[in-house]
Amino acid sequence: MSGTGSIAFAHTDDGRTVRTGGLGWQFGDEGSGYALGRAALGAAGRAFEQRGPETILYESIASATDSRSLDDMVRWVATADRAAVAALAREVLVAAARKDRVALELIDEAAHSLFEHARALTEKFSLNARPELALAGSLLGKDSPIRDALVVRLSAALSRVAVSDATVDPAMGAVSLAAALLRA
């Protein structure tokens, strides 16, 4: 699941519930909206200072944060909460749709991070198991380039994993996990 944060859960073939991620924004959440927004801020700043490749992210983030200068953006970041930074992931998706090379690289990095969550979970299954993976969260919707890149990686490297098109309600998943923990 990838939205503001990122986490992956699985029910293994021997009945265990295992997870990867969910470590929070300070030392985890790779592939999340927060991580993508934070990476976009860094790329925008480096581009503005000519320490990184050109990208349209500086202009789009400046607009999204109502910043007229890099100093304004620095002030915005100093007071922005996690959700506000995660909301900047939309700017990356828009820039990627416009074929911005930096945005496309950030999307690829996010997909790789989420792939690593899935890869780590598959190691908890027996070798002959065929786990099914349901993708959920605001960054993994049907038309998401992150979802597309993740599915390509999964198909290439984890052929025994089937990606489900089932809609997953994160709140219902949390209730289900809580109920399972109470039964344990």
Coordinates of C-alpha atoms in Angstrom, one line a residue:
M1 CA 0.0 0.0 0.0
S2 CA 1.4 3.4 -0.9
G3 CA -0.2 6.7 0.0
T4 CA 1.2 9.2 2.4
G5 CA 3.2 6.3 3.8
S6 CA 4.0 2.8 2.6
I7 CA 3.6 -0.6 4.1
A8 CA 3.1 -4.2 2.8
F9 CA 1.2 -7.0 4.6
A10 CA 0.9 -10.6 3.7
H11 CA -0.8 -13.7 5.0
T12 CA 1.6 -16.5 4.3
D13 CA 0.7 -20.0 3.2
D14 CA 1.4 -21.3 6.8
G15 CA -1.0 -18.7 8.3
R16 CA 1.4 -16.1 9.6
T17 CA 0.8 -12.3 9.0
V18 CA 4.0 -10.6 8.0
R19 CA 4.8 -7.1 6.9
T20 CA 7.5 -4.9 5.5
G21 CA 7.6 -1.1 5.7
G22 CA 5.3 1.0 7.8
L23 CA 8.3 2.4 9.6
G24 CA 7.1 6.0 9.4
W25 CA 8.5 9.0 7.5
Q26 CA 11.6 9.4 9.7
F27 CA 13.2 6.1 8.8
G28 CA 11.0 4.4 6.3
D29 CA 8.0 5.0 4.0
E30 CA 10.0 4.3 0.8
G31 CA 7.9 4.6 -2.3
S32 CA 5.3 6.6 -0.4
G33 CA 3.7 10.0 -1.3
Y34 CA 5.8 11.6 1.4
A35 CA 9.0 10.1 0.0
L36 CA 8.1 11.1 -3.5
G37 CA 7.2 14.6 -2.4
R38 CA 10.4 14.9 -0.4
A39 CA 12.5 13.7 -3.4
A40 CA 10.7 16.2 -5.7
L41 CA 11.6 19.0 -3.3
G42 CA 15.2 18.0 -3.4
A43 CA 15.3 17.6 -7.1
A44 CA 13.6 21.0 -7.5
G45 CA 16.1 22.7 -5.2
R46 CA 19.1 21.1 -6.9
A47 CA 17.8 22.1 -10.4
F48 CA 17.2 25.7 -9.2
E49 CA 20.8 25.9 -7.9
Q50 CA 22.1 24.1 -11.0
R51 CA 23.5 21.2 -8.9
G52 CA 21.1 18.8 -10.7
P53 CA 19.4 18.2 -14.0
E54 CA 16.8 20.6 -15.3
T55 CA 13.3 19.7 -14.4
I56 CA 9.8 21.4 -14.5
L57 CA 9.4 20.3 -10.9
Y58 CA 10.8 23.6 -9.5
E59 CA 8.1 25.6 -11.2
S60 CA 5.3 23.2 -10.4
I61 CA 6.3 22.9 -6.8
A62 CA 6.7 26.6 -6.5
S63 CA 3.2 27.1 -7.7
A64 CA 1.8 24.3 -5.5
T65 CA 3.4 25.8 -2.4
D66 CA 2.7 29.4 -3.4
S67 CA 6.4 30.2 -3.4
R68 CA 7.9 33.0 -5.5
S69 CA 11.5 32.1 -4.7
L70 CA 13.6 29.3 -3.4
D71 CA 13.7 31.1 0.0
D72 CA 9.8 31.0 0.0
M73 CA 10.0 27.3 -0.7
V74 CA 12.4 26.7 2.1
R75 CA 10.1 28.6 4.5
W76 CA 7.1 26.5 3.3
V77 CA 9.0 23.3 3.9
A78 CA 9.9 24.4 7.4
T79 CA 6.3 24.5 8.4
A80 CA 4.8 21.8 6.1
D81 CA 3.4 18.7 7.7
R82 CA 3.8 15.2 6.3
A83 CA 0.6 15.3 4.4
A84 CA 1.5 18.6 2.7
V85 CA 4.8 17.2 1.5
A86 CA 3.1 14.0 0.4
A87 CA 0.6 16.0 -1.6
L88 CA 3.6 17.2 -3.8
A89 CA 3.7 13.7 -5.2
R90 CA 0.9 14.9 -7.6
E91 CA 3.4 17.3 -9.1
V92 CA 5.7 14.5 -9.9
L93 CA 2.9 12.5 -11.6
V94 CA 2.0 15.6 -13.7
A95 CA 5.6 16.2 -14.6
A96 CA 6.1 12.6 -15.5
A97 CA 3.0 12.7 -17.8
R98 CA 4.8 15.6 -19.5
K99 CA 7.9 13.3 -19.9
D100 CA 10.1 15.3 -17.5
R101 CA 13.2 13.1 -17.1
V102 CA 13.7 13.8 -13.4
A103 CA 10.1 13.1 -12.6
L104 CA 10.3 9.8 -14.5
E105 CA 13.4 8.8 -12.5
L106 CA 11.6 9.6 -9.3
I107 CA 8.7 7.4 -10.3
D108 CA 11.1 4.6 -11.2
E109 CA 12.7 5.0 -7.7
A110 CA 9.4 4.8 -6.0
A111 CA 8.4 1.7 -8.0
H112 CA 11.7 0.1 -7.1
S113 CA 11.2 0.8 -3.4
L114 CA 7.7 -0.7 -3.5
F115 CA 9.0 -3.7 -5.4
E116 CA 11.5 -4.3 -2.6
H117 CA 8.6 -4.4 -0.1
A118 CA 7.0 -7.1 -2.2
R119 CA 10.2 -9.0 -2.8
A120 CA 10.9 -9.1 0.9
L121 CA 7.4 -10.4 1.6
T122 CA 7.7 -13.2 -1.0
E123 CA 10.7 -14.6 0.8
K124 CA 8.3 -15.4 3.7
F125 CA 6.4 -17.8 1.5
S126 CA 7.3 -21.4 0.6
L127 CA 9.0 -21.7 -2.8
N128 CA 6.0 -23.4 -4.4
A129 CA 3.5 -20.8 -3.1
R130 CA 1.9 -18.4 -5.6
P131 CA 1.1 -15.3 -3.6
E132 CA -1.4 -12.8 -4.9
L133 CA -0.7 -9.1 -4.5
A134 CA -3.3 -6.5 -4.2
L135 CA -2.2 -2.9 -4.7
A136 CA -3.8 -0.1 -2.7
G137 CA -3.3 3.5 -1.9
S138 CA -3.4 6.9 -3.7
L139 CA -0.2 6.3 -5.6
L140 CA -1.2 2.8 -6.9
G141 CA -4.5 3.5 -8.6
K142 CA -5.3 2.0 -12.0
D143 CA -3.8 4.8 -14.1
S144 CA -0.8 5.4 -11.9
P145 CA 2.7 5.3 -13.6
I146 CA 4.1 4.1 -10.3
R147 CA 1.7 1.1 -10.4
D148 CA 2.6 0.4 -14.0
A149 CA 6.3 0.5 -13.3
L150 CA 5.8 -1.7 -10.2
V151 CA 3.8 -4.3 -12.1
V152 CA 6.5 -4.5 -14.8
R153 CA 9.1 -5.1 -12.1
L154 CA 7.0 -7.7 -10.4
S155 CA 6.3 -9.5 -13.7
A156 CA 10.0 -9.5 -14.6
A157 CA 11.5 -10.5 -11.3
L158 CA 8.8 -12.2 -9.3
S159 CA 6.9 -14.2 -11.9
R160 CA 5.2 -16.4 -9.2
V161 CA 3.4 -13.3 -7.8
A162 CA 0.0 -12.5 -9.3
V163 CA -1.1 -8.9 -9.1
S164 CA -4.8 -8.7 -8.3
D165 CA -7.0 -6.1 -9.8
A166 CA -9.3 -6.3 -6.7
T167 CA -10.0 -3.0 -5.0
V168 CA -8.6 -2.9 -1.5
D169 CA -10.1 -0.7 1.1
P170 CA -7.3 0.2 3.5
A171 CA -9.6 0.8 6.4
M172 CA -11.2 -2.6 6.0
G173 CA -7.8 -4.1 5.8
A174 CA -6.8 -2.5 9.0
V175 CA -9.9 -3.8 10.7
S176 CA -9.2 -7.3 9.4
L177 CA -5.6 -7.2 10.7
A178 CA -6.7 -5.9 14.1
A179 CA -9.3 -8.7 14.3
A180 CA -6.6 -11.3 13.4
L181 CA -4.3 -9.9 16.1
L182 CA -7.1 -10.1 18.7
R183 CA -7.7 -13.8 17.8
A184 CA -3.9 -14.6 18.2

